[in-house]
Amino acid sequence: MTGPEESPCRILVMASGFGSNFQALIDAISTGQLRNSHIISLITNRRNAHAIVRADEAGIPWDYFNPISNGFLRKGERDEQILAEGRQKYDAALAARILSTDKERPELIILAGWMHVFSGAFLEPIERARIRIINIHPALPGEFDGIMAIERAFEEFKTGRLTRTGIMAHYVIDEVDKGAPIKVKEIEWEGEELEELKERMHFHEHELIVQATAKVALEIVEGRERKPRDVQNP
């Protein structure tokens, strides 16, 4: 258990869209359901993301950082090598922005509908800084990695090859949706159509992201006491 003197885990949320998972975290913290946690800021890569409105309403500072608007890529670029190089530079700059000494540094990054796959240029400096990154994905471990996971599961339901899917919160590594699971929830198909299934999956995503955040935030806060010893005795 953490003592009353412990400060909460500093969390950075990254979101690209509507921000319903972001809102679930805001609500859980405000009601006391999610303890040991404080959202220090939001980063978005889309200027019209509704997550920005949610941040403003909650009094959470936000930052807009986009590979095209910030000059890392030209709009409409199709050359694969140029795209890869631009994304690497964007990732490196974004990591540097997060780790900047003139800002409050997070201890945990939560990808809550973040529509960008990170390369090692982002992940490696964040890992060296001992900042954990977690993501929510609407599929079970090892099933339907990547985009359109709910749609792909639904196609399997219709053929009779599957009767269940699920959701996982997992650590982020350089392989898409392959990081170690933190929390997993299996969901049976109830015969509904795709849109109804999506709605039900999103409802459970909100629960799972709060549960996973609670688990990891507590580990971070409790681990602070051990970190000095680890540094002294590498």
Short mmCIF file of C-alpha atoms in Angstrom, two decimals:
data_model
loop_
_atom_site.label_atom_id
_atom_site.label_comp_id
_atom_site.label_asym_id
_atom_site.label_seq_id
_atom_site.Cartn_x
_atom_site.Cartn_y
_atom_site.Cartn_z
CA MET A 1 0.00 0.00 0.00
CA THR A 2 1.15 3.55 -0.66
CA GLY A 3 1.33 6.07 2.11
CA PRO A 4 -0.61 9.34 2.17
CA GLU A 5 2.60 11.27 1.46
CA GLU A 6 3.07 9.62 -1.94
CA SER A 7 2.38 11.89 -4.91
CA PRO A 8 0.23 10.36 -7.67
CA CYS A 9 1.65 8.82 -10.82
CA ARG A 10 2.18 11.48 -13.49
CA ILE A 11 0.31 10.45 -16.64
CA LEU A 12 0.52 11.76 -20.20
CA VAL A 13 -2.40 10.75 -22.43
CA MET A 14 -2.01 10.64 -26.21
CA ALA A 15 -5.18 10.66 -28.32
CA SER A 16 -6.07 11.32 -31.96
CA GLY A 17 -9.84 11.30 -32.03
CA PHE A 18 -13.04 11.40 -30.01
CA GLY A 19 -11.26 10.74 -26.73
CA SER A 20 -13.81 8.52 -24.98
CA ASN A 21 -11.08 6.45 -23.31
CA PHE A 22 -9.41 9.70 -22.25
CA GLN A 23 -12.73 10.79 -20.75
CA ALA A 24 -13.03 7.48 -18.91
CA LEU A 25 -9.69 8.18 -17.24
CA ILE A 26 -10.67 11.76 -16.38
CA ASP A 27 -13.94 10.58 -14.83
CA ALA A 28 -12.34 7.73 -12.89
CA ILE A 29 -9.77 10.07 -11.37
CA SER A 30 -12.37 12.71 -10.48
CA THR A 31 -14.63 10.18 -8.74
CA GLY A 32 -11.79 8.53 -6.86
CA GLN A 33 -12.19 5.24 -8.69
CA LEU A 34 -8.71 5.66 -10.16
CA ARG A 35 -6.28 6.45 -7.37
CA ASN A 36 -2.54 7.20 -7.43
CA SER A 37 -3.01 8.95 -10.79
CA HIS A 38 -2.80 12.49 -12.13
CA ILE A 39 -3.09 13.42 -15.83
CA ILE A 40 -0.49 16.11 -16.43
CA SER A 41 -1.24 16.70 -20.12
CA LEU A 42 -2.69 15.50 -23.42
CA ILE A 43 -0.84 15.25 -26.71
CA THR A 44 -2.80 14.99 -29.94
CA ASN A 45 -1.66 14.69 -33.54
CA ARG A 46 -4.97 15.86 -35.02
CA ARG A 47 -6.05 19.47 -34.66
CA ASN A 48 -9.78 18.65 -34.76
CA ALA A 49 -9.60 15.81 -32.21
CA HIS A 50 -12.51 16.02 -29.76
CA ALA A 51 -10.07 14.93 -27.07
CA ILE A 52 -8.91 18.57 -27.04
CA VAL A 53 -12.39 19.70 -25.96
CA ARG A 54 -12.34 17.11 -23.18
CA ALA A 55 -8.95 18.35 -22.00
CA ASP A 56 -10.14 21.97 -21.94
CA GLU A 57 -13.26 21.03 -19.97
CA ALA A 58 -11.16 19.14 -17.42
CA GLY A 59 -8.51 21.87 -17.15
CA ILE A 60 -5.79 19.60 -18.57
CA PRO A 61 -3.10 21.28 -20.70
CA TRP A 62 -2.69 19.92 -24.21
CA ASP A 63 -0.19 20.02 -27.03
CA TYR A 64 -0.76 19.57 -30.78
CA PHE A 65 2.15 17.96 -32.60
CA ASN A 66 1.66 16.65 -36.12
CA PRO A 67 4.19 15.25 -38.62
CA ILE A 68 2.87 17.40 -41.50
CA SER A 69 1.99 20.62 -39.65
CA ASN A 70 5.32 20.54 -37.79
CA GLY A 71 7.33 20.05 -40.97
CA PHE A 72 8.46 16.41 -40.85
CA LEU A 73 6.47 15.31 -43.90
CA ARG A 74 4.88 16.95 -46.92
CA LYS A 75 1.15 16.48 -47.36
CA GLY A 76 0.45 13.75 -49.90
CA GLU A 77 3.97 12.31 -49.75
CA ARG A 78 4.00 8.76 -51.16
CA ASP A 79 7.67 7.85 -51.34
CA GLU A 80 8.10 5.04 -48.81
CA GLN A 81 11.66 5.95 -47.88
CA ILE A 82 10.83 9.62 -47.36
CA LEU A 83 7.76 8.63 -45.32
CA ALA A 84 9.84 6.30 -43.11
CA GLU A 85 12.55 8.93 -42.58
CA GLY A 86 9.99 11.63 -41.80
CA ARG A 87 8.21 9.43 -39.28
CA GLN A 88 11.50 8.57 -37.59
CA LYS A 89 12.35 12.27 -37.27
CA TYR A 90 8.86 13.03 -35.97
CA ASP A 91 9.09 10.22 -33.41
CA ALA A 92 12.50 11.41 -32.20
CA ALA A 93 11.27 15.00 -31.91
CA LEU A 94 8.13 13.94 -30.05
CA ALA A 95 10.17 11.91 -27.55
CA ALA A 96 12.48 14.90 -27.03
CA ARG A 97 9.44 17.15 -26.51
CA ILE A 98 8.08 14.82 -23.81
CA LEU A 99 11.47 14.50 -22.10
CA SER A 100 12.21 18.23 -22.22
CA THR A 101 13.53 19.44 -18.86
CA ASP A 102 11.29 22.53 -18.88
CA LYS A 103 8.17 20.34 -18.64
CA GLU A 104 6.80 18.05 -15.97
CA ARG A 105 8.00 14.62 -17.04
CA PRO A 106 5.44 11.80 -17.11
CA GLU A 107 5.98 8.42 -15.48
CA LEU A 108 3.32 6.72 -17.60
CA ILE A 109 2.10 7.33 -21.16
CA ILE A 110 -1.34 6.05 -22.12
CA LEU A 111 -2.25 5.71 -25.80
CA ALA A 112 -6.00 6.29 -25.81
CA GLY A 113 -6.92 6.08 -29.47
CA TRP A 114 -3.54 7.32 -30.73
CA MET A 115 -3.47 6.81 -34.51
CA HIS A 116 0.24 6.57 -35.16
CA VAL A 117 2.57 3.56 -34.90
CA PHE A 118 5.74 4.47 -33.03
CA SER A 119 9.21 3.48 -34.17
CA GLY A 120 12.26 2.87 -32.04
CA ALA A 121 13.13 6.55 -32.46
CA PHE A 122 10.34 7.27 -29.98
CA LEU A 123 10.23 4.08 -27.95
CA GLU A 124 13.93 3.78 -27.14
CA PRO A 125 14.48 7.20 -25.48
CA ILE A 126 11.20 6.83 -23.60
CA GLU A 127 12.30 3.42 -22.34
CA ARG A 128 15.70 4.78 -21.30
CA ALA A 129 13.86 7.41 -19.26
CA ARG A 130 11.97 4.55 -17.51
CA ILE A 131 8.60 5.77 -18.71
CA ARG A 132 6.09 3.02 -19.35
CA ILE A 133 3.71 3.13 -22.33
CA ILE A 134 0.40 1.28 -22.42
CA ASN A 135 -2.20 0.89 -25.15
CA ILE A 136 -5.74 -0.47 -25.39
CA HIS A 137 -6.53 -2.81 -28.29
CA PRO A 138 -9.92 -4.37 -29.14
CA ALA A 139 -8.72 -7.96 -29.51
CA LEU A 140 -7.26 -10.75 -27.43
CA PRO A 141 -3.47 -11.28 -27.31
CA GLY A 142 -2.25 -12.76 -30.57
CA GLU A 143 -5.54 -12.17 -32.41
CA PHE A 144 -6.31 -9.39 -34.91
CA ASP A 145 -3.25 -7.26 -34.30
CA GLY A 146 -3.32 -3.87 -36.00
CA ILE A 147 -6.21 -2.00 -37.60
CA MET A 148 -9.86 -3.01 -38.06
CA ALA A 149 -9.67 -5.59 -35.27
CA ILE A 150 -13.39 -5.49 -34.42
CA GLU A 151 -14.39 -5.69 -38.07
CA ARG A 152 -12.10 -8.67 -38.66
CA ALA A 153 -13.48 -10.48 -35.60
CA PHE A 154 -17.03 -9.78 -36.78
CA GLU A 155 -16.27 -11.42 -40.13
CA GLU A 156 -15.10 -14.51 -38.25
CA PHE A 157 -18.32 -14.51 -36.20
CA LYS A 158 -20.43 -14.48 -39.35
CA THR A 159 -18.60 -17.48 -40.79
CA GLY A 160 -18.91 -19.40 -37.53
CA ARG A 161 -15.15 -19.72 -37.06
CA LEU A 162 -15.22 -17.68 -33.85
CA THR A 163 -17.80 -16.91 -31.16
CA ARG A 164 -15.76 -14.58 -28.99
CA THR A 165 -13.23 -11.77 -29.15
CA GLY A 166 -11.90 -9.49 -26.46
CA ILE A 167 -9.95 -6.45 -25.36
CA MET A 168 -6.49 -6.09 -23.94
CA ALA A 169 -4.46 -3.36 -22.32
CA HIS A 170 -0.81 -4.02 -23.06
CA TYR A 171 2.64 -2.49 -22.93
CA VAL A 172 3.81 -0.88 -26.15
CA ILE A 173 6.84 -2.29 -27.96
CA ASP A 174 8.12 -1.91 -31.51
CA GLU A 175 5.84 -4.69 -32.77
CA VAL A 176 2.23 -3.58 -33.20
CA ASP A 177 -0.05 -4.91 -30.43
CA LYS A 178 2.56 -7.51 -29.38
CA GLY A 179 3.54 -6.06 -25.99
CA ALA A 180 2.95 -7.95 -22.76
CA PRO A 181 -0.73 -7.85 -21.69
CA ILE A 182 -1.62 -6.00 -18.49
CA LYS A 183 -5.37 -6.69 -18.40
CA VAL A 184 -7.45 -8.86 -20.72
CA LYS A 185 -11.22 -9.25 -21.03
CA GLU A 186 -12.90 -11.88 -23.20
CA ILE A 187 -16.17 -10.87 -24.86
CA GLU A 188 -18.68 -13.31 -26.32
CA TRP A 189 -20.53 -12.41 -29.51
CA GLU A 190 -24.23 -12.03 -28.71
CA GLY A 191 -25.39 -12.10 -32.32
CA GLU A 192 -25.56 -8.33 -32.69
CA GLU A 193 -24.61 -6.36 -35.80
CA LEU A 194 -21.23 -4.69 -36.20
CA GLU A 195 -22.17 -1.24 -34.89
CA GLU A 196 -23.79 -2.70 -31.76
CA LEU A 197 -20.72 -4.87 -31.20
CA LYS A 198 -18.45 -1.84 -31.53
CA GLU A 199 -20.51 0.08 -28.98
CA ARG A 200 -20.34 -2.79 -26.50
CA MET A 201 -16.61 -3.22 -27.05
CA HIS A 202 -15.98 0.48 -26.47
CA PHE A 203 -17.93 0.33 -23.19
CA HIS A 204 -15.65 -2.45 -21.97
CA GLU A 205 -12.58 -0.60 -23.26
CA HIS A 206 -13.40 2.24 -20.89
CA GLU A 207 -13.50 -0.19 -17.96
CA LEU A 208 -10.31 -1.98 -18.95
CA ILE A 209 -8.20 1.13 -19.54
CA VAL A 210 -9.08 2.35 -16.04
CA GLN A 211 -8.27 -1.03 -14.50
CA ALA A 212 -4.94 -1.28 -16.34
CA THR A 213 -4.00 2.28 -15.45
CA ALA A 214 -4.79 1.63 -11.79
CA LYS A 215 -2.55 -1.44 -11.76
CA VAL A 216 0.41 0.19 -13.51
CA ALA A 217 0.14 3.50 -11.64
CA LEU A 218 0.21 1.70 -8.31
CA GLU A 219 3.29 -0.28 -9.40
CA ILE A 220 5.03 2.95 -10.42
CA VAL A 221 4.24 4.77 -7.19
CA GLU A 222 5.29 1.81 -5.04
CA GLY A 223 8.42 1.31 -7.17
CA ARG A 224 9.75 4.81 -6.52
CA GLU A 225 11.27 3.70 -3.21
CA ARG A 226 13.25 0.95 -4.96
CA LYS A 227 14.54 3.07 -7.84
CA PRO A 228 17.39 4.84 -5.94
CA ARG A 229 18.80 1.47 -4.86
CA ASP A 230 18.55 0.19 -8.43
CA VAL A 231 20.51 3.20 -9.68
CA GLN A 232 23.21 2.80 -7.03
CA ASN A 233 23.53 -0.93 -7.74
CA PRO A 234 23.06 -1.39 -11.47
#
